Amino acid sequence: MHPEKQKHDFEPKIIAFVCTWCTYAGADLAGTSRMQYPSNVRVLKFPCTGRIDPVFILKAFQQGADGVLVSGCHPGDCHYIAGNFHARRRFATFRKLLEFVGVDLQRLQFSWVSAAEGGKWVEMVTDLTERVRGMGPMVEFKELAMEEQWSGAINTEELKEAYEAI
Amino acid sequence: MSRIGVFVCHCGENISRTVDVERVARAAEKISGVAYACDYKYMCSDPGQNLLKKAVSEHNLDGIVVAACSPRMHEKTFRKAADAAGLNPYLVEMANIREHCSWVHEDKEEATAKATEIVTMLVERVKMNRKLQPITVPVTKRALIIGGGIAGIQAALDIADCGHQVVLVERDPSIGGHMAQLSETFPTLDCSQCIMTPKMVDAANHPNITLHTYSEVENVEGYIGNFQVTIRKKARSVDMDKCTGCGVCMAKCPQKKIPNAFDKNLGMRSAIYVPFPQAVPNTPVIDRENCTWFKSGKCGVCQKVCGPGAVDFTQEDQLIVESIGAIVVATGFELYSINEKPKGSAIKGYGEFGHGKIPDVIDGMTFERLASASGPTGGKIVRPSDGKEPKQIVFVQCVGSRAREKGISYCSKICCMYTAKHTMLYHHKVHDGQAYVFFMDARTPGKGYDEFWRRSIEEEQAVYIRGAVSRLYEKGDKIVVMGSDISLGIQVEIEADMVVLATAVQPRTGAELLAQKLGISYDGYNFYSEAHAKLRPVECATAGVYLAGACQGPKDIPDTVSQASAAAAKVMTLFSKDKLEREPIVAKVREAGCVACFYCKKVCPYGAVEEKEIRDRQGNLIKVVAYVNPGVCGGCGTCQATCPSKSVELDGYTDEQIIAQIEAL
Ligand SMILES: Cc1cc2nc3c(=O)[nH]c(=O)nc-3n(C[C@H](O)[C@H](O)[C@H](O)COP(=O)(O)OP(=O)(O)OC[C@H]3O[C@@H](n4cnc5c(N)ncnc54)[C@H](O)[C@@H]3O)c2cc1C
Ligand code: SF4
Ligand code: SF4
Ligand code: FES
């Protein structure tokens, strides 16, 4: 019998951007090995991490994701030789930008999971889910998106007036 | 408005046990744009596929989502089924609700909700899918082989025997490479010339092989199936059609004191020469740097004595352009020299061994020439300095190899074996002599290899000393070898008559220049890189270019020949069809938006991006844009994520498709 499932007040949405060749296959392996993990994650398949545009991460947060996972082949194992090196550089820079706009970097995980690492996939998804659950919903982007206040909060009378005048 | 069909599979009970498939189908029906949804026990079975095909026509579907197992399992199956029903296969997507859902979750409510969301995301994605057509590229069925060592010759013969045209380009005046220089070969001690020269002749006489010796690849353009290769045929100064190979010119040439590189400078040759008597082709070449005619305009003896009038001082380099479908690179290796290296070089020389200035300290290949029956000494093992027979000989293994401080950390793989061979050849020829070998460890992983190595000790009395040599210096007419025996923990000193260094196998000087012409990658030492160390060991990441032999890494003859035949098999696979068909997952440039920054070109791992000029009718340049060669593009999408103006797009993974999927979250 399975232990009684714990009920939570908050179920975070996790979105995972993964490459077909390694991480997607690793997640498949977790399935064929019948490993269990939280059902919060939604997987988007890419040919390679090289294809993953940082805009997608922003978009995901904006659409209500509370945590984002980016994962591909280990360095040196990329099916397209070097796509993951470009991705790594891109995300190193991008993290700084995210931090600057106020995203808690704990919500974003970047890591390598090979086609043989079903266990690592489970571990990562579980960890991220639990971590983000602890952090609570990611509200910043949603509020921004709702109020169209990309340049900052409109929290004074003058600003509100100016905003309405546009 | 789209007309999407959603097919939810039970997978027996594999999915339906934890996912309420019926509910997923009912929910899918309500998504806007879904014209039909159903669930079925086994979608991949024949009846399941027929269900899909029938629905395509009955409901006039323009997109399909199959919610079932991983696309890695059955995407092909369902795309084929759609194709058969007249729907473009690339309008089919799979929602993975088995590996990513039913198998990893236990709670039916949760799993059903997740499955529904996955399906929704893929429905939104498939609405953005475009019809794609498989890409076909014509294939020119003519192979280029660069390098005429055993690797190149083997690959050329295999491909030519299969009925395809081969162009073999060799830099030296004769084909044969290093194997033509060897005396006898491990592990069987058969004479190298005896097994090599017939192959050289076969290659030269093969009706399907065009041989360009004394030639080099000047330029390579194009891509898999469609290369244009320019070959520089260096001026030989001898007309190959007229020359009969009689050799009178060489006999009469007054310049006879030129060290012959083929014999590791132990023997001499004339200015008009063939590098060795069995050379193929057997046509001499004039070494213009040492020829009196070319230096001073006098002499011309060879021309006077040549019966058929083949000597031609006015000959010039010729450029030949060949259309090629596939390229095999087989440029082989070079031996490390202990000589002083230019300042700043990562690879160091050996001052402690005299920097190559002690005449009786030689390398393995020089020993091969001494031991070779057709070599400069007729097979007598003698000292280069005074021609005396060495009674005490010391072999030192791993010189340069596995020596990080000298700049090379890899193992050269062949030296343990050829040193064992050398001790045997020595013992066969100098019965009262004694051979010592300094070694780190003996690496003999090959068929019959360990037995061979043991024989050198047990039957041929070689004394193996485990340890390194720290210094070599001359004392009278002896060479003092100072080393250590780490098994006994003592210092050893041997007064030797001759020392043979098993120096590292290195890529050819300038190997990187050829790689740059070909657009292939190379490692930190300049060995050419295979696409995958385990699964694609003979292919380059650059489509249509293959590797054979020691240019890819140190190799002995059996490994070289195997790899050459494997490369040939890859070429033959390519040539087995008139057209190359591939998945249309390639990048395309939207020329209107391209700002010609060429970031895409910089990041593309395949070198697929080219610069393209757009001109008006009068031929005036309007602008330069990026162009992705579909024959070369690997389909990774790195360019798209990099392009600042969003002007390059990977089919099958467009921004619209992905954003639609995210927005369905
Ligand atoms: C001392 C010694 C002893 C050995 N003994 C044995 C043995 O007993 N048994 C055994 O199995 N192996 C032995 N080997 C290893 C053997 O020599 C190699 O495995 C084999 O020669 C590799 O063949 P290859 O065709 O790859 O390279 P190579 O023999 O180096 O041939 C490469 C060819 O390419 C040509 N070339 C280079 N650059 C260009 C260019 N840019 N354009 C056109 N042409 C070019 C070269 O001129 C050459 O003809 C020995 C090696 C050494 C050093
Ligand atoms: S990165 Fe984009 S804009 Fe720049 S050259 Fe390539 S396609 Fe054109
Ligand atoms: S998709 Fe990858 S391989 Fe193709 S052009 Fe872009 S970067 Fe190069
Ligand atoms: S293919 Fe997995 S990261 Fe490039």
Coordinates of N, CA, C and O in Angstrom, one line a residue, chain B residues 345-473:
Chain B
S345 N 56.4 27.3 -27.2 CA 55.7 26.1 -27.6 C 55.3 25.3 -26.4 O 56.0 25.1 -25.4
A346 N 54.0 24.8 -26.4 CA 53.5 24.0 -25.3 C 54.3 22.6 -25.2 O 54.4 22.0 -24.2
I347 N 54.7 22.1 -26.4 CA 55.4 20.9 -26.5 C 56.9 21.2 -26.3 O 57.5 22.0 -27.0
K348 N 57.6 20.5 -25.3 CA 59.0 20.8 -25.0 C 59.9 19.7 -25.6 O 59.5 18.6 -25.9
G349 N 61.2 20.1 -25.8 CA 62.2 19.2 -26.2 C 62.9 18.5 -25.0 O 62.4 18.6 -23.9
Y350 N 63.9 17.7 -25.3 CA 64.6 17.0 -24.2 C 66.1 17.4 -24.2 O 66.9 16.8 -24.8
G351 N 66.4 18.4 -23.4 CA 67.7 18.9 -23.2 C 68.5 17.8 -22.5 O 69.7 17.5 -22.8
E352 N 67.9 17.1 -21.6 CA 68.6 16.0 -20.8 C 69.0 14.8 -21.7 O 69.8 14.0 -21.3
F353 N 68.4 14.8 -22.9 CA 68.8 13.7 -23.8 C 69.7 14.3 -25.0 O 69.9 13.6 -26.0
G354 N 70.2 15.5 -24.8 CA 71.1 16.1 -25.8 C 70.4 16.8 -26.9 O 71.1 17.1 -27.9
H355 N 69.1 17.0 -26.8 CA 68.4 17.8 -27.9 C 68.6 17.2 -29.3 O 68.7 18.0 -30.2
G356 N 68.8 15.9 -29.4 CA 69.0 15.3 -30.7 C 70.3 15.5 -31.3 O 70.6 15.3 -32.5
K357 N 71.3 16.0 -30.5 CA 72.7 16.3 -31.1 C 73.6 15.1 -30.9 O 74.7 15.1 -31.5
I358 N 73.2 14.1 -30.1 CA 74.1 12.9 -30.0 C 73.8 11.9 -31.2 O 72.6 11.5 -31.3
P359 N 74.7 11.7 -32.1 CA 74.4 11.0 -33.3 C 73.8 9.6 -33.1 O 73.0 9.1 -33.9
D360 N 74.3 8.9 -32.0 CA 73.8 7.5 -31.9 C 72.6 7.4 -31.0 O 72.2 6.3 -30.5
V361 N 72.0 8.5 -30.7 CA 70.7 8.5 -30.0 C 69.7 8.8 -31.1 O 69.6 9.9 -31.7
I362 N 68.9 7.7 -31.5 CA 68.0 7.8 -32.6 C 66.6 7.5 -32.2 O 66.3 7.1 -31.1
D363 N 65.6 7.8 -33.1 CA 64.3 7.5 -32.8 C 63.9 6.1 -33.4 O 64.6 5.5 -34.2
G364 N 62.7 5.7 -33.1 CA 62.2 4.4 -33.5 C 62.1 4.2 -35.0 O 62.5 3.1 -35.6
M365 N 61.8 5.2 -35.7 CA 61.7 5.1 -37.2 C 63.0 5.0 -37.8 O 63.2 4.2 -38.8
T366 N 64.1 5.6 -37.2 CA 65.4 5.5 -37.7 C 65.9 4.0 -37.5 O 66.5 3.4 -38.4
F367 N 65.5 3.5 -36.4 CA 65.8 2.1 -36.2 C 65.1 1.2 -37.2 O 65.7 0.2 -37.7
E368 N 63.9 1.5 -37.6 CA 63.2 0.7 -38.6 C 64.0 0.8 -39.9 O 64.1 -0.3 -40.6
R369 N 64.5 1.9 -40.3 CA 65.3 2.0 -41.5 C 66.5 1.2 -41.5 O 67.0 0.7 -42.4
L370 N 67.2 1.2 -40.3 CA 68.4 0.4 -40.1 C 68.1 -1.0 -40.2 O 68.9 -1.8 -40.8
A371 N 67.0 -1.4 -39.7 CA 66.6 -2.9 -39.7 C 66.0 -3.3 -41.0 O 65.9 -4.5 -41.2
S372 N 65.6 -2.4 -41.8 CA 64.9 -2.8 -43.1 C 65.9 -3.3 -44.1 O 66.9 -2.7 -44.4
A373 N 65.6 -4.4 -44.7 CA 66.4 -5.1 -45.7 C 66.6 -4.2 -46.9 O 67.6 -4.2 -47.5
S374 N 65.6 -3.3 -47.2 CA 65.8 -2.4 -48.3 C 66.3 -1.0 -47.8 O 66.2 0.0 -48.6
G375 N 66.7 -0.9 -46.6 CA 67.1 0.4 -46.0 C 68.5 0.7 -46.4 O 69.2 0.0 -47.2
P376 N 69.0 1.9 -45.9 CA 70.3 2.4 -46.3 C 71.5 1.5 -45.9 O 72.6 1.6 -46.5
T377 N 71.3 0.6 -44.9 CA 72.4 -0.3 -44.5 C 72.2 -1.7 -45.0 O 72.9 -2.6 -44.5
G378 N 71.1 -1.9 -45.8 CA 70.8 -3.2 -46.2 C 70.3 -4.1 -45.1 O 70.5 -5.3 -45.1
G379 N 69.9 -3.5 -44.0 CA 69.3 -4.3 -42.9 C 70.3 -4.5 -41.8 O 70.0 -5.2 -40.8
K380 N 71.6 -4.0 -41.9 CA 72.5 -4.1 -40.9 C 72.3 -3.1 -39.8 O 72.1 -1.9 -40.1
I381 N 72.2 -3.5 -38.5 CA 72.1 -2.5 -37.5 C 73.4 -2.0 -37.0 O 74.2 -2.7 -36.5
V382 N 73.7 -0.8 -37.4 CA 75.0 -0.2 -37.1 C 74.8 1.2 -36.6 O 73.7 1.8 -36.7
R383 N 75.8 1.8 -36.0 CA 75.7 3.1 -35.4 C 75.8 4.2 -36.5 O 76.7 4.1 -37.4
P384 N 74.9 5.1 -36.6 CA 75.0 6.2 -37.6 C 76.4 6.9 -37.5 O 76.9 7.3 -38.6
S385 N 77.0 7.0 -36.4 CA 78.2 7.8 -36.2 C 79.4 7.1 -36.9 O 80.1 7.7 -37.7
D386 N 79.7 5.8 -36.6 CA 80.9 5.2 -37.1 C 80.6 3.9 -37.8 O 81.6 3.2 -38.2
G387 N 79.4 3.5 -38.0 CA 79.1 2.2 -38.7 C 79.4 1.0 -37.9 O 79.4 -0.1 -38.5
K388 N 79.7 1.1 -36.6 CA 80.0 -0.1 -35.8 C 78.7 -0.7 -35.3 O 77.7 0.0 -35.1
E389 N 78.8 -2.0 -35.1 CA 77.6 -2.7 -34.6 C 77.5 -2.4 -33.1 O 78.4 -2.7 -32.3
P390 N 76.4 -2.0 -32.6 CA 76.2 -1.7 -31.2 C 76.0 -3.0 -30.4 O 75.2 -3.8 -30.8
K391 N 76.8 -3.2 -29.4 CA 76.7 -4.4 -28.6 C 75.8 -4.3 -27.4 O 75.4 -5.2 -26.8
Q392 N 75.7 -3.0 -26.9 CA 74.8 -2.7 -25.9 C 73.8 -1.7 -26.4 O 74.3 -0.6 -26.8
I393 N 72.5 -2.0 -26.4 CA 71.6 -1.0 -26.9 C 70.5 -0.8 -25.9 O 70.1 -1.7 -25.2
V394 N 70.1 0.5 -25.7 CA 69.1 0.8 -24.7 C 67.9 1.5 -25.5 O 68.1 2.4 -26.3
F395 N 66.8 0.9 -25.2 CA 65.5 1.5 -25.7 C 64.8 2.3 -24.6 O 64.7 1.8 -23.5
V396 N 64.3 3.4 -24.9 CA 63.6 4.2 -23.9 C 62.2 4.4 -24.4 O 62.0 5.0 -25.4
Q397 N 61.2 4.0 -23.6 CA 59.8 4.1 -24.0 C 59.3 5.4 -23.5 O 59.8 6.1 -22.6
C398 N 58.1 5.8 -24.0 CA 57.4 7.0 -23.5 C 58.2 8.2 -23.5 O 58.2 9.0 -22.6
V399 N 59.0 8.5 -24.6 CA 59.7 9.7 -24.7 C 58.7 10.8 -25.3 O 58.3 10.7 -26.5
G400 N 58.3 11.7 -24.5 CA 57.3 12.7 -24.9 C 55.9 12.2 -24.6 O 55.1 13.1 -24.3
S401 N 55.6 11.0 -24.6 CA 54.3 10.5 -24.3 C 54.1 10.4 -22.8 O 55.0 10.2 -22.1
R402 N 52.9 10.6 -22.4 CA 52.5 10.5 -21.0 C 53.5 11.3 -20.1 O 53.8 11.0 -19.0
A403 N 53.9 12.4 -20.7 CA 54.8 13.3 -20.0 C 54.2 14.7 -20.0 O 54.5 15.5 -20.9
R404 N 53.4 15.0 -19.0 CA 52.6 16.2 -19.0 C 53.6 17.4 -19.0 O 53.4 18.4 -19.6
E405 N 54.7 17.2 -18.3 CA 55.7 18.3 -18.2 C 56.3 18.6 -19.6 O 56.8 19.7 -19.8
K406 N 56.2 17.7 -20.5 CA 56.8 17.9 -21.9 C 55.7 18.4 -22.8 O 55.9 18.6 -24.0
G407 N 54.5 18.5 -22.3 CA 53.4 19.0 -23.1 C 52.4 18.0 -23.6 O 51.4 18.3 -24.3
I408 N 52.7 16.7 -23.4 CA 51.8 15.6 -24.0 C 51.4 14.7 -22.9 O 52.3 14.1 -22.3
S409 N 50.1 14.5 -22.7 CA 49.8 13.7 -21.6 C 49.2 12.3 -22.0 O 49.0 11.4 -21.3
Y410 N 49.0 12.2 -23.4 CA 48.4 10.9 -23.8 C 49.4 9.8 -24.0 O 50.6 10.1 -24.1
C411 N 48.9 8.6 -24.2 CA 49.8 7.5 -24.5 C 49.8 7.3 -26.0 O 48.8 7.3 -26.6
S412 N 51.0 7.0 -26.5 CA 51.1 6.9 -28.0 C 50.7 5.5 -28.5 O 50.8 5.3 -29.7
K413 N 50.4 4.7 -27.7 CA 49.7 3.4 -28.0 C 50.6 2.4 -28.7 O 50.4 1.2 -28.5
I414 N 51.5 2.8 -29.6 CA 52.2 1.8 -30.4 C 53.6 1.5 -29.9 O 54.2 0.5 -30.3
C415 N 54.1 2.3 -29.0 CA 55.6 2.2 -28.7 C 55.9 1.0 -27.9 O 57.0 0.4 -28.1
C416 N 55.1 0.6 -27.0 CA 55.4 -0.6 -26.2 C 55.6 -1.8 -27.2 O 56.5 -2.6 -27.0
M417 N 54.7 -1.8 -28.2 CA 54.8 -3.0 -29.1 C 55.9 -2.9 -30.0 O 56.6 -3.8 -30.3
Y418 N 56.2 -1.7 -30.6 CA 57.3 -1.6 -31.6 C 58.6 -1.7 -30.9 O 59.6 -2.2 -31.5
T419 N 58.7 -1.3 -29.6 CA 60.0 -1.5 -28.9 C 60.2 -2.9 -28.7 O 61.4 -3.4 -28.9
A420 N 59.2 -3.7 -28.3 CA 59.4 -5.1 -28.1 C 59.9 -5.7 -29.5 O 60.8 -6.6 -29.5
K421 N 59.2 -5.2 -30.5 CA 59.7 -5.7 -31.9 C 61.1 -5.4 -32.1 O 61.9 -6.2 -32.6
H422 N 61.5 -4.1 -31.8 CA 62.9 -3.7 -32.0 C 63.9 -4.6 -31.3 O 64.9 -5.0 -31.8
T423 N 63.5 -5.0 -30.0 CA 64.5 -5.8 -29.3 C 64.7 -7.2 -30.0 O 65.7 -7.7 -30.0
M424 N 63.6 -7.6 -30.6 CA 63.6 -8.9 -31.3 C 64.5 -8.8 -32.5 O 65.4 -9.6 -32.8
L425 N 64.2 -7.7 -33.3 CA 64.9 -7.6 -34.6 C 66.4 -7.4 -34.2 O 67.3 -8.0 -34.9
Y426 N 66.7 -6.7 -33.2 CA 68.1 -6.5 -32.8 C 68.7 -7.9 -32.4 O 69.8 -8.2 -32.9
H427 N 68.0 -8.6 -31.6 CA 68.6 -9.9 -31.2 C 68.7 -10.9 -32.4 O 69.7 -11.7 -32.4
H428 N 67.9 -10.8 -33.3 CA 68.0 -11.6 -34.5 C 69.3 -11.2 -35.3 O 69.8 -12.1 -36.0
K429 N 69.6 -10.0 -35.2 CA 70.7 -9.5 -36.1 C 72.1 -9.4 -35.3 O 73.1 -9.6 -35.9
V430 N 72.0 -9.1 -34.1 CA 73.2 -9.0 -33.3 C 73.2 -10.0 -32.2 O 72.6 -9.7 -31.1
H431 N 73.6 -11.2 -32.5 CA 73.4 -12.3 -31.6 C 74.1 -12.2 -30.2 O 73.6 -12.6 -29.2
D432 N 75.2 -11.5 -30.2 CA 76.0 -11.3 -29.0 C 75.6 -10.0 -28.3 O 76.3 -9.6 -27.3
G433 N 74.6 -9.3 -28.8 CA 74.3 -8.0 -28.2 C 73.3 -8.1 -27.1 O 72.7 -9.2 -26.9
Q434 N 73.2 -7.1 -26.3 CA 72.2 -7.1 -25.2 C 71.4 -5.8 -25.3 O 71.9 -4.7 -25.5
A435 N 70.0 -6.1 -25.2 CA 69.1 -5.0 -25.3 C 68.5 -4.7 -23.9 O 68.1 -5.6 -23.2
Y436 N 68.4 -3.4 -23.6 CA 67.7 -3.0 -22.3 C 66.6 -2.1 -22.7 O 66.7 -1.3 -23.7
V437 N 65.5 -2.2 -22.0 CA 64.3 -1.3 -22.2 C 63.9 -0.6 -20.9 O 63.7 -1.3 -19.9
F438 N 63.9 0.7 -21.0 CA 63.3 1.4 -19.8 C 61.9 1.7 -20.2 O 61.6 2.2 -21.2
F439 N 61.0 1.3 -19.3 CA 59.6 1.4 -19.5 C 58.8 1.8 -18.3 O 59.3 1.6 -17.2
M440 N 57.6 2.4 -18.5 CA 56.8 2.8 -17.3 C 55.9 1.6 -17.0 O 55.8 1.1 -15.9
D441 N 55.2 1.1 -18.0 CA 54.5 -0.2 -17.9 C 54.2 -0.6 -19.4 O 54.3 0.2 -20.3
A442 N 54.0 -1.9 -19.5 CA 53.8 -2.4 -20.9 C 52.3 -2.5 -21.2 O 51.6 -3.1 -20.5
R443 N 51.9 -1.8 -22.2 CA 50.5 -1.8 -22.6 C 50.4 -2.6 -23.9 O 50.8 -2.1 -24.9
T444 N 49.8 -3.7 -23.7 CA 49.7 -4.7 -24.9 C 48.4 -5.2 -25.1 O 48.2 -6.4 -25.2
P445 N 47.4 -4.4 -25.2 CA 46.0 -4.9 -25.3 C 45.6 -5.1 -26.8 O 45.0 -4.3 -27.4
G446 N 46.1 -6.1 -27.4 CA 45.7 -6.4 -28.8 C 45.8 -7.9 -28.9 O 46.4 -8.6 -28.1
K447 N 45.2 -8.4 -30.0 CA 45.3 -9.9 -30.3 C 46.7 -10.3 -30.5 O 47.4 -9.8 -31.4
G448 N 47.2 -11.2 -29.7 CA 48.5 -11.7 -29.8 C 49.6 -10.8 -29.3 O 50.8 -11.0 -29.5
Y449 N 49.2 -9.6 -28.7 CA 50.1 -8.6 -28.4 C 50.9 -8.9 -27.1 O 52.1 -8.8 -27.1
D450 N 50.2 -9.4 -26.1 CA 51.0 -9.7 -24.9 C 51.9 -10.8 -25.0 O 53.1 -10.8 -24.6
E451 N 51.5 -11.8 -25.8 CA 52.3 -13.0 -26.1 C 53.6 -12.5 -26.8 O 54.7 -12.9 -26.5
F452 N 53.4 -11.6 -27.7 CA 54.5 -11.0 -28.5 C 55.5 -10.3 -27.6 O 56.7 -10.5 -27.6
W453 N 55.0 -9.5 -26.7 CA 55.8 -8.7 -25.8 C 56.6 -9.7 -24.9 O 57.8 -9.5 -24.6
R454 N 55.9 -10.7 -24.3 CA 56.6 -11.7 -23.5 C 57.7 -12.4 -24.2 O 58.7 -12.7 -23.6
R455 N 57.5 -12.7 -25.5 CA 58.5 -13.3 -26.3 C 59.8 -12.5 -26.3 O 60.9 -13.1 -26.2
S456 N 59.7 -11.2 -26.3 CA 60.9 -10.4 -26.4 C 61.7 -10.6 -25.2 O 62.9 -10.5 -25.2
I457 N 61.0 -10.9 -24.0 CA 61.8 -11.1 -22.8 C 62.2 -12.5 -22.6 O 63.4 -12.8 -22.4
E458 N 61.2 -13.4 -22.8 CA 61.5 -14.8 -22.5 C 62.4 -15.5 -23.6 O 63.2 -16.4 -23.2
E459 N 62.2 -15.1 -24.9 CA 63.0 -15.8 -25.9 C 64.1 -15.0 -26.5 O 65.1 -15.5 -26.9
E460 N 63.9 -13.7 -26.4 CA 64.9 -12.8 -27.1 C 65.7 -12.0 -26.1 O 66.4 -11.1 -26.5
Q461 N 65.6 -12.4 -24.8 CA 66.5 -11.9 -23.8 C 66.6 -10.4 -23.6 O 67.6 -9.9 -23.1
A462 N 65.5 -9.7 -24.0 CA 65.6 -8.3 -23.6 C 65.4 -8.1 -22.1 O 64.7 -8.8 -21.5
V463 N 66.2 -7.2 -21.6 CA 66.0 -6.9 -20.2 C 65.2 -5.6 -20.0 O 65.5 -4.6 -20.5
Y464 N 64.1 -5.8 -19.3 CA 63.1 -4.7 -19.1 C 63.4 -4.1 -17.7 O 63.4 -4.8 -16.7
I465 N 63.6 -2.8 -17.7 CA 63.8 -2.1 -16.4 C 62.7 -1.1 -16.2 O 62.5 -0.2 -17.1
R466 N 61.9 -1.3 -15.2 CA 60.8 -0.4 -15.0 C 61.3 0.9 -14.3 O 61.8 0.9 -13.2
G467 N 61.2 2.0 -15.1 CA 61.7 3.2 -14.5 C 62.0 4.2 -15.7 O 61.9 3.9 -16.8
A468 N 62.4 5.4 -15.3 CA 62.6 6.5 -16.3 C 64.1 6.7 -16.4 O 64.9 6.4 -15.6
V469 N 64.4 7.3 -17.6 CA 65.8 7.8 -17.8 C 65.8 9.3 -17.6 O 65.0 10.0 -18.1
S470 N 66.8 9.7 -16.8 CA 66.9 11.1 -16.4 C 67.9 11.8 -17.3 O 67.7 13.0 -17.5
R471 N 68.9 11.1 -17.8 CA 69.9 11.8 -18.6 C 70.6 10.9 -19.5 O 70.8 9.7 -19.3
L472 N 71.0 11.4 -20.7 CA 71.9 10.7 -21.6 C 73.1 11.6 -21.9 O 72.9 12.8 -22.2
Y473 N 74.3 11.1 -21.8 CA 75.4 11.9 -22.3 C 76.5 11.1 -22.9 O 76.6 9.9 -22.6

